[in-house]
Amino acid sequence: MRHNKAINHLGRKSGHRKAMLANMATSLILHKRIETTVAKAKALRMYVEPLISKSKEDSTHSRRMVFSYLKNKYAVTELFRVVAPKIADRPGGYTRVLKTGFRKGDGADMALIELVDFNEAALASTPAKEVKKSGTRRSRSKKAAAPAETPVAEAPKAEETAVETPVETAPAAESTTPATEVPASEAPAEASAEEKKAE
């Protein structure tokens, strides 16, 4: 029975476990996504999310508190300069765990853990889903009103195209006739002017 076992010990002593989670948190912050086992990913999520919450307030105290966990100044800088502005309005849930299958060697259950605000593919697909949801209820009322509007909207378009067609052909015909006449009439005038100068 697992009564009062709040954390997964991951088969390690506390020093080894803390060092491993610090290294994994550093990699997650620097690379925005890492692949590990599901158990380690869940333990890492519990470890790194409070640190990301502390990064919202950029003060010396919060930087020192985060550094005491991560022990890597480059990760602390990345967290406060790059990650914190993106997650400023998010109240929690900064990471996402996606199961990817089983490892070939030992059959361990593998997962990707990533920072939610840095996955461009997921961010790009999210607004499309919202648009579909918002359009489902209103589509019935739009479909009922659409048949009444479509004949009125189509008739002016047909007239406009009929009116525009002669206008477009007429200037084209006018532009071709002066173009053919102008060189013929100007050529003798230019030739006569050159002959007068030569004389």
Tab-separated table of C-alpha atoms in Angstrom, residues 2 27-28 38 94 98 108 112 116 120 138 171 188:
chain	number	residue	atom	x	y	z
A	2	ARG	CA	1.184	3.509	-0.798
A	27	SER	CA	17.654	20.728	-20.056
A	28	LEU	CA	13.924	21.409	-20.228
A	38	VAL	CA	6.718	8.874	-17.857
A	94	TYR	CA	3.380	25.419	-17.803
A	98	LEU	CA	2.871	13.474	-24.044
A	108	ALA	CA	9.899	1.516	-20.326
A	112	LEU	CA	7.902	13.956	-24.073
A	116	VAL	CA	3.358	24.627	-23.321
A	120	GLU	CA	4.494	26.368	-32.244
A	138	ARG	CA	-24.341	29.823	-35.392
A	171	PRO	CA	-10.364	50.794	-74.858
A	188	PRO	CA	6.914	60.532	-93.272
